[in-house]
Each structure stands twice: as C-alpha cells, then as structure tokens.
PDB file of N, CA and C in Angstrom:
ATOM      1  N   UNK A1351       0.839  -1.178   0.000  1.00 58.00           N
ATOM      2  CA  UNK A1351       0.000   0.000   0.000  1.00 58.00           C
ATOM      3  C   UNK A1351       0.885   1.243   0.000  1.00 58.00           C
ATOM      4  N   UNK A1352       0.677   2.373  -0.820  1.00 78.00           N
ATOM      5  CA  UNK A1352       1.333   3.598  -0.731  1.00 78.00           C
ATOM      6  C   UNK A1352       0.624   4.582  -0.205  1.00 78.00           C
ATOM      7  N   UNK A1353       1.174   5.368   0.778  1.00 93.00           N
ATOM      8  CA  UNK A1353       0.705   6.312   1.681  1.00 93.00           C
ATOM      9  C   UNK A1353       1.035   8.050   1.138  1.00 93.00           C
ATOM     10  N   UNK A1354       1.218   7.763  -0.281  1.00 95.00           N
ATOM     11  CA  UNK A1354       1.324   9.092  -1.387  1.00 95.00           C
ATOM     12  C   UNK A1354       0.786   8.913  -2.449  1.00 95.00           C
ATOM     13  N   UNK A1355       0.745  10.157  -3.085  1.00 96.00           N
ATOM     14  CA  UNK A1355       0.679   9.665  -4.327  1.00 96.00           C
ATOM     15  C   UNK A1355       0.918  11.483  -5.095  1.00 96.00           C
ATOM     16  N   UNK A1356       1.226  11.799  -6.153  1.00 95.00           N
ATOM     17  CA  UNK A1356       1.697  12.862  -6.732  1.00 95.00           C
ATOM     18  C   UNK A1356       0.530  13.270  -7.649  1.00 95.00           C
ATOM     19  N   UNK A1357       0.921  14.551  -8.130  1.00 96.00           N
ATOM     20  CA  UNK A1357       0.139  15.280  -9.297  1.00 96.00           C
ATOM     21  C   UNK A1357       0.969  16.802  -9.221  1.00 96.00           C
ATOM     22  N   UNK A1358       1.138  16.663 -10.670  1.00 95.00           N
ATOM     23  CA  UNK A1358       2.165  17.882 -11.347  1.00 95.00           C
ATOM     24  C   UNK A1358       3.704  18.022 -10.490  1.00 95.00           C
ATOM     25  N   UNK A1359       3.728  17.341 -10.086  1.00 92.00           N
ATOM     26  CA  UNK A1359       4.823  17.090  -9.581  1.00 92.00           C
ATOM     27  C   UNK A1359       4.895  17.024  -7.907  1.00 92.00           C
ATOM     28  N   UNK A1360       3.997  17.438  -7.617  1.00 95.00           N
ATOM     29  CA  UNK A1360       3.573  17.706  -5.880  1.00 95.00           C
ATOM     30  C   UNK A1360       3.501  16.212  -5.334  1.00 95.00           C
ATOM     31  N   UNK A1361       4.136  16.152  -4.277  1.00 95.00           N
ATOM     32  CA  UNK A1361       3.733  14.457  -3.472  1.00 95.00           C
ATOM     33  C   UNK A1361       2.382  14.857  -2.259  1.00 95.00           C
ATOM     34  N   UNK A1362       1.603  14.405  -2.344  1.00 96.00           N
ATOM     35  CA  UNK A1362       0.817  14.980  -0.786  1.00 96.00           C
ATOM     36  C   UNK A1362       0.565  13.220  -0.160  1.00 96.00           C
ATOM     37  N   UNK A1363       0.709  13.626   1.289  1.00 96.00           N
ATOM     38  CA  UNK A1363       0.372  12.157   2.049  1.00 96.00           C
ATOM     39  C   UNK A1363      -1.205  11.665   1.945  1.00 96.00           C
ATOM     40  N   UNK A1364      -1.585  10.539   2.091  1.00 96.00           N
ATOM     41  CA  UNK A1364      -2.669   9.905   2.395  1.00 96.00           C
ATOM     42  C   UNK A1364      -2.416   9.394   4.171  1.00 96.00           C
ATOM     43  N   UNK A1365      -3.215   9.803   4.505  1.00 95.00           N
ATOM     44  CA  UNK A1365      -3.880   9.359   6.232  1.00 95.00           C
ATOM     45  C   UNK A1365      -5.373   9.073   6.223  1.00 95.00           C
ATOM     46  N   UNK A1366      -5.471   7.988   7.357  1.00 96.00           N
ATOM     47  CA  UNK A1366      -7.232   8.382   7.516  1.00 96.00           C
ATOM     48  C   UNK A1366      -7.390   8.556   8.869  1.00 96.00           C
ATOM     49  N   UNK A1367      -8.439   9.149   8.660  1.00 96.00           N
ATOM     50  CA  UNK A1367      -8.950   9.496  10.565  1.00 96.00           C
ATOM     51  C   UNK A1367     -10.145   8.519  10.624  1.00 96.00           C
ATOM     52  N   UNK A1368     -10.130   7.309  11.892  1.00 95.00           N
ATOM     53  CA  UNK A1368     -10.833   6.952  12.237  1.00 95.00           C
ATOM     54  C   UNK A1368     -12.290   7.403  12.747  1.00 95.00           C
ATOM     55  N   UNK A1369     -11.770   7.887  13.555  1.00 95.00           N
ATOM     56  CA  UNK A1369     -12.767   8.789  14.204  1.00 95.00           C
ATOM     57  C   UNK A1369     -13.583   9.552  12.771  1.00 95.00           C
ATOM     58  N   UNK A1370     -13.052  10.393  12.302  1.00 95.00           N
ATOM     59  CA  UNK A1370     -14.279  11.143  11.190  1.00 95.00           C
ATOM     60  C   UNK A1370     -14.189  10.476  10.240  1.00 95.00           C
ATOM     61  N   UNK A1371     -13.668   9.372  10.092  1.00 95.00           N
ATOM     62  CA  UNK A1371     -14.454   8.274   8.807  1.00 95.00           C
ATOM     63  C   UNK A1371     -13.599   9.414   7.519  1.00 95.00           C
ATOM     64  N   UNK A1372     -12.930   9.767   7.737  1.00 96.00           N
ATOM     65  CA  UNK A1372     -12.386  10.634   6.440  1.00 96.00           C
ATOM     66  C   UNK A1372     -10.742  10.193   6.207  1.00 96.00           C
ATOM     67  N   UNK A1373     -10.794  10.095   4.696  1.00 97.00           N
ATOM     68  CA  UNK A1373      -9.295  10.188   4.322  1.00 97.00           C
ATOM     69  C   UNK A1373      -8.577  11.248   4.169  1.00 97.00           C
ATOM     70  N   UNK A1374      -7.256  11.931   4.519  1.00 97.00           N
ATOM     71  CA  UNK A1374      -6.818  13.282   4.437  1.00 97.00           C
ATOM     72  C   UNK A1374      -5.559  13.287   4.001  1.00 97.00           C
ATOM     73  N   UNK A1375      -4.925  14.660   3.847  1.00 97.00           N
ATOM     74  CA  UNK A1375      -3.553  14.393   3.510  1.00 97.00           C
ATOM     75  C   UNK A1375      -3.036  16.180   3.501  1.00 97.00           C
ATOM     76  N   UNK A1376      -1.868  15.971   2.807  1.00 97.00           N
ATOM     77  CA  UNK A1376      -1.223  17.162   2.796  1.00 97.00           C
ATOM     78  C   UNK A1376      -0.255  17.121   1.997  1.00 97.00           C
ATOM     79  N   UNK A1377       0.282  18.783   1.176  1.00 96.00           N
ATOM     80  CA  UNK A1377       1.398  18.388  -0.130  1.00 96.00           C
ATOM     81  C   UNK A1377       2.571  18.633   1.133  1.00 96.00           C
ATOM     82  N   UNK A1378       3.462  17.785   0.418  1.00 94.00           N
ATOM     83  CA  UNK A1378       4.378  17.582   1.506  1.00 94.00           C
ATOM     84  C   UNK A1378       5.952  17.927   0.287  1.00 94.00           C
ATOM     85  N   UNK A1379       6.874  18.668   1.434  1.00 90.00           N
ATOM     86  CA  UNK A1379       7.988  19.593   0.913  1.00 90.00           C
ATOM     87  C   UNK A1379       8.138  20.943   0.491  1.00 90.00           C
ATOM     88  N   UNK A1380       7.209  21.627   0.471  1.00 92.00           N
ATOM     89  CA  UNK A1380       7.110  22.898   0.594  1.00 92.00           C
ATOM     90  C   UNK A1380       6.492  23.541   2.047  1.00 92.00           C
ATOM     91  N   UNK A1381       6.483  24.856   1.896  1.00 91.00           N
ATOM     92  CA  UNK A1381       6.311  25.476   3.311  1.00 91.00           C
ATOM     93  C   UNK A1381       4.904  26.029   3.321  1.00 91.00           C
ATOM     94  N   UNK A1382       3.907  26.299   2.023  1.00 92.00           N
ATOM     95  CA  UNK A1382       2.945  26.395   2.302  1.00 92.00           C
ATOM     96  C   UNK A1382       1.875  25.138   2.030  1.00 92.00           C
ATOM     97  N   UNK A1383       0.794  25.823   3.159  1.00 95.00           N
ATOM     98  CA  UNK A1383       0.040  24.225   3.579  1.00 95.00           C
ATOM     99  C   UNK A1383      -1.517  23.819   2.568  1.00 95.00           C
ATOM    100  N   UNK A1384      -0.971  23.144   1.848  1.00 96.00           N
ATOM    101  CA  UNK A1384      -2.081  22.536   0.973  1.00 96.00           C
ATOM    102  C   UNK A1384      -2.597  21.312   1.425  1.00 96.00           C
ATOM    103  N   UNK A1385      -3.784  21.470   1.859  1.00 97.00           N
ATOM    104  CA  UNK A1385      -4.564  19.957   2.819  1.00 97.00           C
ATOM    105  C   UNK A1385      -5.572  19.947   1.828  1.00 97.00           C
ATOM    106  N   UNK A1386      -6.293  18.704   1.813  1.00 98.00           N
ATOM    107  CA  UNK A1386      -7.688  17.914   1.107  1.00 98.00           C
ATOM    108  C   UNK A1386      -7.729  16.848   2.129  1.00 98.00           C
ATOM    109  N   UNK A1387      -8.914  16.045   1.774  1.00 97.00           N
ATOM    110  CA  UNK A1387      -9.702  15.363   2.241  1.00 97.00           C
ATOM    111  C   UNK A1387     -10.792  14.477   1.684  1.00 97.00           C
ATOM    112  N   UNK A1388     -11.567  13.589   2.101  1.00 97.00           N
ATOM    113  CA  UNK A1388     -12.302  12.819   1.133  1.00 97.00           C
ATOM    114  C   UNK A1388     -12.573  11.618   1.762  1.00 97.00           C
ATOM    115  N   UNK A1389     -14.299  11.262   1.489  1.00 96.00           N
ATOM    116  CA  UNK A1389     -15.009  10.236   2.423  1.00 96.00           C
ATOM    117  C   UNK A1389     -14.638   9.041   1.509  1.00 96.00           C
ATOM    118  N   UNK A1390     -13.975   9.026   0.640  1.00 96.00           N
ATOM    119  CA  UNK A1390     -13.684   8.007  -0.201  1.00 96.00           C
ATOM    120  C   UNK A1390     -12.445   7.835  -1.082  1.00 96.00           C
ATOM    121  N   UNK A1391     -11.289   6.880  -1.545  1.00 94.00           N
ATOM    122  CA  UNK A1391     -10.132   7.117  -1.885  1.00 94.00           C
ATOM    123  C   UNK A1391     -10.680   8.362  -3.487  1.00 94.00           C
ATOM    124  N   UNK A1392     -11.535   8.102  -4.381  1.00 97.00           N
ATOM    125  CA  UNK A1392     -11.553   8.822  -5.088  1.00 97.00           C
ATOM    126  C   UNK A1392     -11.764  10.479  -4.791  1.00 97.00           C
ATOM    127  N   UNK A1393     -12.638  10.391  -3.790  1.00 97.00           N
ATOM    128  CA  UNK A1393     -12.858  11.793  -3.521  1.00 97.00           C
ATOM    129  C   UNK A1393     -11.567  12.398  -2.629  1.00 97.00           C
ATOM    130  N   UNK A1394     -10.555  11.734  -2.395  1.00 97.00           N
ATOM    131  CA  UNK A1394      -9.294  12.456  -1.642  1.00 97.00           C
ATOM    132  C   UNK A1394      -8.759  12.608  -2.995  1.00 97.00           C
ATOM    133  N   UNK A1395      -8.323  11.534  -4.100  1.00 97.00           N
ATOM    134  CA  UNK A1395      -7.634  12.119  -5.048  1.00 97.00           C
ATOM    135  C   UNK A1395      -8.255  13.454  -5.725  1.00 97.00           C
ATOM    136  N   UNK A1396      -9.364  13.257  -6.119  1.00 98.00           N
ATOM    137  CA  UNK A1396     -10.412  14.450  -6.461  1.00 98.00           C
ATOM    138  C   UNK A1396      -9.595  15.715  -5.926  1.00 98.00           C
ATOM    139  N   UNK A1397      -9.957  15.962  -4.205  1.00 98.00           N
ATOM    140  CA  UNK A1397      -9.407  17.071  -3.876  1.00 98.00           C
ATOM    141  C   UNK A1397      -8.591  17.310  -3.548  1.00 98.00           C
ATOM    142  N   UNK A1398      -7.052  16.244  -3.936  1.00 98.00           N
ATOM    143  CA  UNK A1398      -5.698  16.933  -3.725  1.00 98.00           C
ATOM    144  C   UNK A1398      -5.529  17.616  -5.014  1.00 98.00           C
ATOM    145  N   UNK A1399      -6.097  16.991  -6.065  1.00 98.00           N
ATOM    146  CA  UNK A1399      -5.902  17.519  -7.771  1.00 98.00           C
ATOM    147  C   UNK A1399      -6.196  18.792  -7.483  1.00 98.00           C
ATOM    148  N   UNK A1400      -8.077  18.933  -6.547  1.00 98.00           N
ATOM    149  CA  UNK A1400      -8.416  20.555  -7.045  1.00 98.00           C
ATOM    150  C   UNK A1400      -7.589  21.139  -6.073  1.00 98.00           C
ATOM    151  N   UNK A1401      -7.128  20.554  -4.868  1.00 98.00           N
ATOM    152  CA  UNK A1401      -5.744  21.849  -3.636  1.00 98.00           C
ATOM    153  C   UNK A1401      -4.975  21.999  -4.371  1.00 98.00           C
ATOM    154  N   UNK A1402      -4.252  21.353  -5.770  1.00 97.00           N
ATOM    155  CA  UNK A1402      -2.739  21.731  -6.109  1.00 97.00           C
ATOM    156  C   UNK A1402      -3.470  22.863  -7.267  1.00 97.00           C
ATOM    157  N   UNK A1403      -3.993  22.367  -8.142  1.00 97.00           N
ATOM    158  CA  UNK A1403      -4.706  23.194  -8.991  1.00 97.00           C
ATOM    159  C   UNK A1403      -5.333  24.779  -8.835  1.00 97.00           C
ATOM    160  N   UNK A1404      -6.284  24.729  -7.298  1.00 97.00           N
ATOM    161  CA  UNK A1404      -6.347  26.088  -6.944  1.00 97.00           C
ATOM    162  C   UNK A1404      -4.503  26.746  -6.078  1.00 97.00           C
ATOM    163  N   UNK A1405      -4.280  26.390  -5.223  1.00 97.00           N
ATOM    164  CA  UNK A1405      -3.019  26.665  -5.526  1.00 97.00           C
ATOM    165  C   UNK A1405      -1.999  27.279  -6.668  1.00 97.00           C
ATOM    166  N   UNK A1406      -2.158  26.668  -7.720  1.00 97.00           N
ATOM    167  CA  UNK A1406      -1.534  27.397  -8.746  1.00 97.00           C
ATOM    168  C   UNK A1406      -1.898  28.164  -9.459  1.00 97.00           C
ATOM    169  N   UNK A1407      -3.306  28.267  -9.220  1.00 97.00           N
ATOM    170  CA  UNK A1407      -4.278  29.638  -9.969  1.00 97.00           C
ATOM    171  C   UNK A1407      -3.923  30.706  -9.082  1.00 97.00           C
ATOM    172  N   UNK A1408      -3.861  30.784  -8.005  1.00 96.00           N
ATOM    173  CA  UNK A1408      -3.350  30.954  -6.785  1.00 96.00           C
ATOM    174  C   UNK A1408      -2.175  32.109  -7.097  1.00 96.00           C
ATOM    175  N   UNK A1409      -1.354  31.249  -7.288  1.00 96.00           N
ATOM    176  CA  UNK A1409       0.279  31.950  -7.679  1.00 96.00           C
ATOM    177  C   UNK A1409       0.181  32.187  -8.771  1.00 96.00           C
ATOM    178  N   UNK A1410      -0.977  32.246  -9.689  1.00 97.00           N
ATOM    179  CA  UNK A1410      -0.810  32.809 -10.872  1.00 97.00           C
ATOM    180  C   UNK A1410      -1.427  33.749 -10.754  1.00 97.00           C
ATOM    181  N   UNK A1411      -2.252  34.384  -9.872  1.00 97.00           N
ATOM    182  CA  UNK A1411      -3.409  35.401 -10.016  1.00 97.00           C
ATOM    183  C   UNK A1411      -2.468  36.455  -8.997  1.00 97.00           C
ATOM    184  N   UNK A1412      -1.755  35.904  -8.233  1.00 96.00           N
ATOM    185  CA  UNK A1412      -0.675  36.939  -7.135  1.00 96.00           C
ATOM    186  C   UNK A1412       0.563  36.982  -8.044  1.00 96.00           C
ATOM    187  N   UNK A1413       0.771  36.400  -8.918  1.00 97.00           N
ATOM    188  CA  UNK A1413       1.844  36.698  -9.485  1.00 97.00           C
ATOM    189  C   UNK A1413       3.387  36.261  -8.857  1.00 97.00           C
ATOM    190  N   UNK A1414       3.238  35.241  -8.178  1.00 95.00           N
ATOM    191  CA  UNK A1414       4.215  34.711  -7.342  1.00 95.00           C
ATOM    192  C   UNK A1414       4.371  32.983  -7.993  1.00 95.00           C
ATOM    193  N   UNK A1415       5.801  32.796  -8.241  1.00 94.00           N
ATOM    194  CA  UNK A1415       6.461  31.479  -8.266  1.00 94.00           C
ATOM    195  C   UNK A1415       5.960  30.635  -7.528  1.00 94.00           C
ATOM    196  N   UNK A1416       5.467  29.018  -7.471  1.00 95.00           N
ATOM    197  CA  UNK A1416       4.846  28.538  -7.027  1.00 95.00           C
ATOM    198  C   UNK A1416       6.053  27.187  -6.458  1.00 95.00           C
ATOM    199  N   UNK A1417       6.234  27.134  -5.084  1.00 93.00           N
ATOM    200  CA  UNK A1417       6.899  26.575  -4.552  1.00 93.00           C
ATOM    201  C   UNK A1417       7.165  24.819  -5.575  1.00 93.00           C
ATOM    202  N   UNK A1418       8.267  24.726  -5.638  1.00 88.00           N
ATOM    203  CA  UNK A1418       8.702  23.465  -5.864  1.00 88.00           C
ATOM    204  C   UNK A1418       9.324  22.548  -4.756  1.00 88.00           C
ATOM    205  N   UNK A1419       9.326  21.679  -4.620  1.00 80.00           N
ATOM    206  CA  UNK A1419       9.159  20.483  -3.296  1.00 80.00           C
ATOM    207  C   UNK A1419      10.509  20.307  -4.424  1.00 80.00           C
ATOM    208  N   UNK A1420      11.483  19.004  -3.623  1.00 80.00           N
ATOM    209  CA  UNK A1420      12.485  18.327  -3.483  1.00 80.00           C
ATOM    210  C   UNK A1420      13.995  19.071  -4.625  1.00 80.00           C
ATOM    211  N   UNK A1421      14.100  20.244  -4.091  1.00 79.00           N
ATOM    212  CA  UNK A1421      14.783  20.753  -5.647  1.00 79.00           C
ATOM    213  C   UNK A1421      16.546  20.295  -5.275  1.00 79.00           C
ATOM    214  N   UNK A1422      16.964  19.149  -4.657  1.00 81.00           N
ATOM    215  CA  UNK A1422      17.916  18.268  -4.664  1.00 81.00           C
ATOM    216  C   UNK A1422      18.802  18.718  -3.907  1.00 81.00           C
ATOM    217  N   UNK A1423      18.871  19.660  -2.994  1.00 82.00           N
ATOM    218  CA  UNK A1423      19.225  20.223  -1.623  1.00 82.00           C
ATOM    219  C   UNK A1423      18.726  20.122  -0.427  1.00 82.00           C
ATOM    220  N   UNK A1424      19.520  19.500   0.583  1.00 84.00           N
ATOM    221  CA  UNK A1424      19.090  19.518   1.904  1.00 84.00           C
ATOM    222  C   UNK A1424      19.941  19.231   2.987  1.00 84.00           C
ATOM    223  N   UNK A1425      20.031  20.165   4.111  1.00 88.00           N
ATOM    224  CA  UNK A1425      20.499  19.353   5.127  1.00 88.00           C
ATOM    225  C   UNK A1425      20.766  17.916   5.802  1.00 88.00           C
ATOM    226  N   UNK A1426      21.642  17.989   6.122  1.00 90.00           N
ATOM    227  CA  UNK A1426      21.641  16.214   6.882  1.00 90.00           C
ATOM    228  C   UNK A1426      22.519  16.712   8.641  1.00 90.00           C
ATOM    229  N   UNK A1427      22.105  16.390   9.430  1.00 94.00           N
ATOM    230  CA  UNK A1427      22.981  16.334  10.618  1.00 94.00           C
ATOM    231  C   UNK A1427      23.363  14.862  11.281  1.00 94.00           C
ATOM    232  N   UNK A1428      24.158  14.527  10.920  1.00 94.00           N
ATOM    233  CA  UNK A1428      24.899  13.378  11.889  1.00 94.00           C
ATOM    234  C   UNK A1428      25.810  13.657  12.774  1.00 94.00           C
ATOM    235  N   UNK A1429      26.405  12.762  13.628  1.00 95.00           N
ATOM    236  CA  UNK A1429      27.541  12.650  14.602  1.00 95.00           C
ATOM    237  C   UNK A1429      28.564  13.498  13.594  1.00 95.00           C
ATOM    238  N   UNK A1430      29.941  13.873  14.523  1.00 94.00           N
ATOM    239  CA  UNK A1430      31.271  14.145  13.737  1.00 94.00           C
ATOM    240  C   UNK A1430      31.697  13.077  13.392  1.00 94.00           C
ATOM    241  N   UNK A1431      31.949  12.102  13.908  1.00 95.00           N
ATOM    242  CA  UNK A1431      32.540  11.010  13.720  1.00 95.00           C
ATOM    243  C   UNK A1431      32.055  10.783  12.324  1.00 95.00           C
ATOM    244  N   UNK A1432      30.932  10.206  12.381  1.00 95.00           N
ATOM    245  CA  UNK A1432      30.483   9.806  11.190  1.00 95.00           C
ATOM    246  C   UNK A1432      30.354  10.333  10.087  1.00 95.00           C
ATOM    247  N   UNK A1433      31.053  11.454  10.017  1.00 95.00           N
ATOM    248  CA  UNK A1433      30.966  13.123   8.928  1.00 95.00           C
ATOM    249  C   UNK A1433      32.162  12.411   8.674  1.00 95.00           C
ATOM    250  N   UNK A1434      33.336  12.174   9.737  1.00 95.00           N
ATOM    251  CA  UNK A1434      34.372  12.156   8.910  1.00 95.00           C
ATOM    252  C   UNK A1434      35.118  10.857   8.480  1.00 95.00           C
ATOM    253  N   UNK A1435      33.905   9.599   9.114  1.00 96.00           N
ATOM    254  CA  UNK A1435      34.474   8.270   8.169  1.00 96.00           C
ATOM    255  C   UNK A1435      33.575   8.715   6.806  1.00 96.00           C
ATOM    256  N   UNK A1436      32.930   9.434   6.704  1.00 94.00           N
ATOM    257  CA  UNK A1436      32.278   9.815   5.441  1.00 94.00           C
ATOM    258  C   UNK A1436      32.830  10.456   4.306  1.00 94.00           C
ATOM    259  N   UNK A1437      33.690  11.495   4.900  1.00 94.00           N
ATOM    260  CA  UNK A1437      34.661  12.203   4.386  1.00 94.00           C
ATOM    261  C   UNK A1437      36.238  11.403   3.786  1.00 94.00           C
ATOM    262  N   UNK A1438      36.565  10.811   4.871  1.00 95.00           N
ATOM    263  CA  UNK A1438      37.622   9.271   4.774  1.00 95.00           C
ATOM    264  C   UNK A1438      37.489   8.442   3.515  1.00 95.00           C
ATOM    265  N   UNK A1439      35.896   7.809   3.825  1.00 95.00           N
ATOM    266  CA  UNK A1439      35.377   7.271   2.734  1.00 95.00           C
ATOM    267  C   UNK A1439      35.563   7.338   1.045  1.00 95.00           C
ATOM    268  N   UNK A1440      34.996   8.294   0.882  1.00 94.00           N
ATOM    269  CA  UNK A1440      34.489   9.214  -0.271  1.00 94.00           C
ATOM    270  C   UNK A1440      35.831   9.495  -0.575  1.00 94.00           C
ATOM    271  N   UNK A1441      36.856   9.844  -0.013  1.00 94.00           N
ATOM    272  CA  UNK A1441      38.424  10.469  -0.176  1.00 94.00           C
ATOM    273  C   UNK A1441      38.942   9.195  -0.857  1.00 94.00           C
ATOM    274  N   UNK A1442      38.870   8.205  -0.009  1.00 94.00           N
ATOM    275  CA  UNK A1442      39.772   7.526  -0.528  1.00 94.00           C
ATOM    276  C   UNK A1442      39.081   6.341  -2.039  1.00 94.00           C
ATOM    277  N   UNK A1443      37.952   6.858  -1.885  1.00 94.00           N
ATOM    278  CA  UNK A1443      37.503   5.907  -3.728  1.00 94.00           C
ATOM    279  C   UNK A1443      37.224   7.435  -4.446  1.00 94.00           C
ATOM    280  N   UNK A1444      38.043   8.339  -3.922  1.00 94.00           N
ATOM    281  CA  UNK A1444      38.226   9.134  -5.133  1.00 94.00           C
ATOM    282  C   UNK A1444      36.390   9.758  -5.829  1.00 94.00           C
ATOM    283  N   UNK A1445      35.950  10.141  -4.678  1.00 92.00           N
ATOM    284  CA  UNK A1445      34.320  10.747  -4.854  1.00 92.00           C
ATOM    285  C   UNK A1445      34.833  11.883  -3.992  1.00 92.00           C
ATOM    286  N   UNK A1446      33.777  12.655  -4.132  1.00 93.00           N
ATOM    287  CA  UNK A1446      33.268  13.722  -3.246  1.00 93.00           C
ATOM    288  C   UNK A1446      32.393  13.521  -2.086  1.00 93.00           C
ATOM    289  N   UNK A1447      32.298  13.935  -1.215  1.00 94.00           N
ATOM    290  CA  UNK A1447      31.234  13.777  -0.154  1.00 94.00           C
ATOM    291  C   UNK A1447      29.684  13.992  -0.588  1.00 94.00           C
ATOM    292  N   UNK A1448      29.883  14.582  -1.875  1.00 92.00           N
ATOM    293  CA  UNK A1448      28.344  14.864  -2.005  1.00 92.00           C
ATOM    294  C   UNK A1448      27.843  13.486  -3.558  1.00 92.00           C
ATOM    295  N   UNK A1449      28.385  13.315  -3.557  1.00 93.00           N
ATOM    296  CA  UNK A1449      28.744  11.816  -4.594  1.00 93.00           C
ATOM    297  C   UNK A1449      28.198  10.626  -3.489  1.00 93.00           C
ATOM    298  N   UNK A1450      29.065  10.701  -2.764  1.00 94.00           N
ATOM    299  CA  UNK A1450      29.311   9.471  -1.659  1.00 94.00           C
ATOM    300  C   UNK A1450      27.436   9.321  -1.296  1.00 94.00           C
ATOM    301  N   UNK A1451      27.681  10.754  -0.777  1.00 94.00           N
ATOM    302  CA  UNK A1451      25.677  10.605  -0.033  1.00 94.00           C
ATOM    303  C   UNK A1451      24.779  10.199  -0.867  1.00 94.00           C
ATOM    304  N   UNK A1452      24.907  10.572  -2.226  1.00 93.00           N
ATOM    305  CA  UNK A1452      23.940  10.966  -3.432  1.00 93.00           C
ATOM    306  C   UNK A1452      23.758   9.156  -3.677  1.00 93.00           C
ATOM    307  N   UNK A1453      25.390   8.280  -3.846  1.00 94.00           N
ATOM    308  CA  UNK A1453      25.559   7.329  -4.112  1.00 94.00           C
ATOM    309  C   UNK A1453      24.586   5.997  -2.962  1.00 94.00           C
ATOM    310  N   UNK A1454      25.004   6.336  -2.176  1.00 94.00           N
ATOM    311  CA  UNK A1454      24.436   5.573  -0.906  1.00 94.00           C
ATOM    312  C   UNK A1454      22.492   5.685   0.041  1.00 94.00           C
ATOM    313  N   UNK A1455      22.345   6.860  -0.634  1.00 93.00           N
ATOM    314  CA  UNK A1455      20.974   7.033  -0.443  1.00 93.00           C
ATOM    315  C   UNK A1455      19.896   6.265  -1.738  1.00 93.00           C
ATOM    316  N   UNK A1456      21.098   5.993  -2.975  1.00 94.00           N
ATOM    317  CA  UNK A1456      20.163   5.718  -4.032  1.00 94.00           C
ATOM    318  C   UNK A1456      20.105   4.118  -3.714  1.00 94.00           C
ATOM    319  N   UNK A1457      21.582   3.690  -3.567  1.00 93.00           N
ATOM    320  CA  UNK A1457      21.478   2.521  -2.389  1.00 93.00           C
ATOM    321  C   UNK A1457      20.348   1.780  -1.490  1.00 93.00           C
ATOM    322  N   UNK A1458      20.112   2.900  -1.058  1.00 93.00           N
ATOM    323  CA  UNK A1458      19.229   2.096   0.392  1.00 93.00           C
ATOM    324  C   UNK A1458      17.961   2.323  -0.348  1.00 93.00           C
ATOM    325  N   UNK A1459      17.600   3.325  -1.176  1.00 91.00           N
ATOM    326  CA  UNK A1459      16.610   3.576  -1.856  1.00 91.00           C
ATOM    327  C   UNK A1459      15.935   2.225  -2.611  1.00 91.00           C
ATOM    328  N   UNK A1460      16.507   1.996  -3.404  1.00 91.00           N
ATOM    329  CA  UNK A1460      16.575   1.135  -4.286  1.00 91.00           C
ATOM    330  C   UNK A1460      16.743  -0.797  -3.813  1.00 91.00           C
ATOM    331  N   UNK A1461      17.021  -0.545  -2.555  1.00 84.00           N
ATOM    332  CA  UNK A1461      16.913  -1.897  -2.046  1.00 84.00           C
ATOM    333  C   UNK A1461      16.220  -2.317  -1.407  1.00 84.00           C
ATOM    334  N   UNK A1462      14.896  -1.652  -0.874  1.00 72.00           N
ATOM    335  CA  UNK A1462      13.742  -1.620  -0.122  1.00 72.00           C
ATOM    336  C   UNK A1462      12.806  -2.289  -1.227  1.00 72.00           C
TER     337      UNK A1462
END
C-alpha cells in the first residue's frame, strides 16, 4: 500500500482518521500548507488535484512562483565522527562527499 501519491509534480500524504471516517492528507515539501480530504479514496484524489490546482491559480493570479518540493538540496545532521568516516570514505575511492551521499541514499533507496 502507498501512503502518497503525486500530481504535477507535488507528493501529498494519504492518512485516515478513524474517528471522522475521512481520508486526508497534505502536499508535503514545501512550506505552504495545501490539505484535502475525502469520504472516499476517489474523492481524496479528487481534492488533492483541485488543492494543487487552486493553488496554482493561486500563484498565478498573485503573481508569485509557485513553490517546488524536493529541488535536490538539503540538510543532513549526523555525529562528527560519522561526517568524517564519510569524508575518509568518499576520499579515498576518489568521490566527493556529495557523490558518496547521493551514491548511498540511491542505495538504500533502491533496495527496499
């Protein structure tokens, strides 16, 4: 079962609430908050389509750029230690640290 699903490029979550018998969700990776909802899986897809959709009428009628989710930058905080067998790592097969991460996330990605 997948607990997402996309449109125009936006990911928003699927949840349900017991209690109100409703399925819900939210676009997830940007900072402003686009929620839908829906007493039925069609009617949640229904209204994440029309949240991303008014949304972008949205930023088209204000005249403002419309947030893009995952644009291939992000923080990571780990231990030092582990920064610098990372750094060690990556040094010595002749990568970059940002190679190394890029390499190893597609890794774990991909093996699930």
């Amino acid at each position: 079962m997948n607990n997402t699903m996309e449109y125009k490029g936006y990911v928003g979550s699927v949840e349900f609430s017991e209690e109100d018998g409703l399925f819900y969700g939210k676009v997830m990776g940007i900072r402003a908050l686009i929620s839908y909802e829906g007493a039925t899986a069609a009617e949640l897809v229904s209204d994440f389509h029309g949240a991303v959709e008014d949304y972008l009428a949205l930023c088209a009628e204000t005249h403002q750029e419309p947030e893009r989710a995952y644009k291939g930058s992000f923080n990571v905080r780990i231990s030092p230690e582990l920064h610098k067998q990372a750094v060690v790592f990556a040094a010595a097969h002749n990568m970059s640290l940002n190679s190394f991460v890029e390499r190893s996330i597609q890794q774990a990605v991909h093996a699930r």
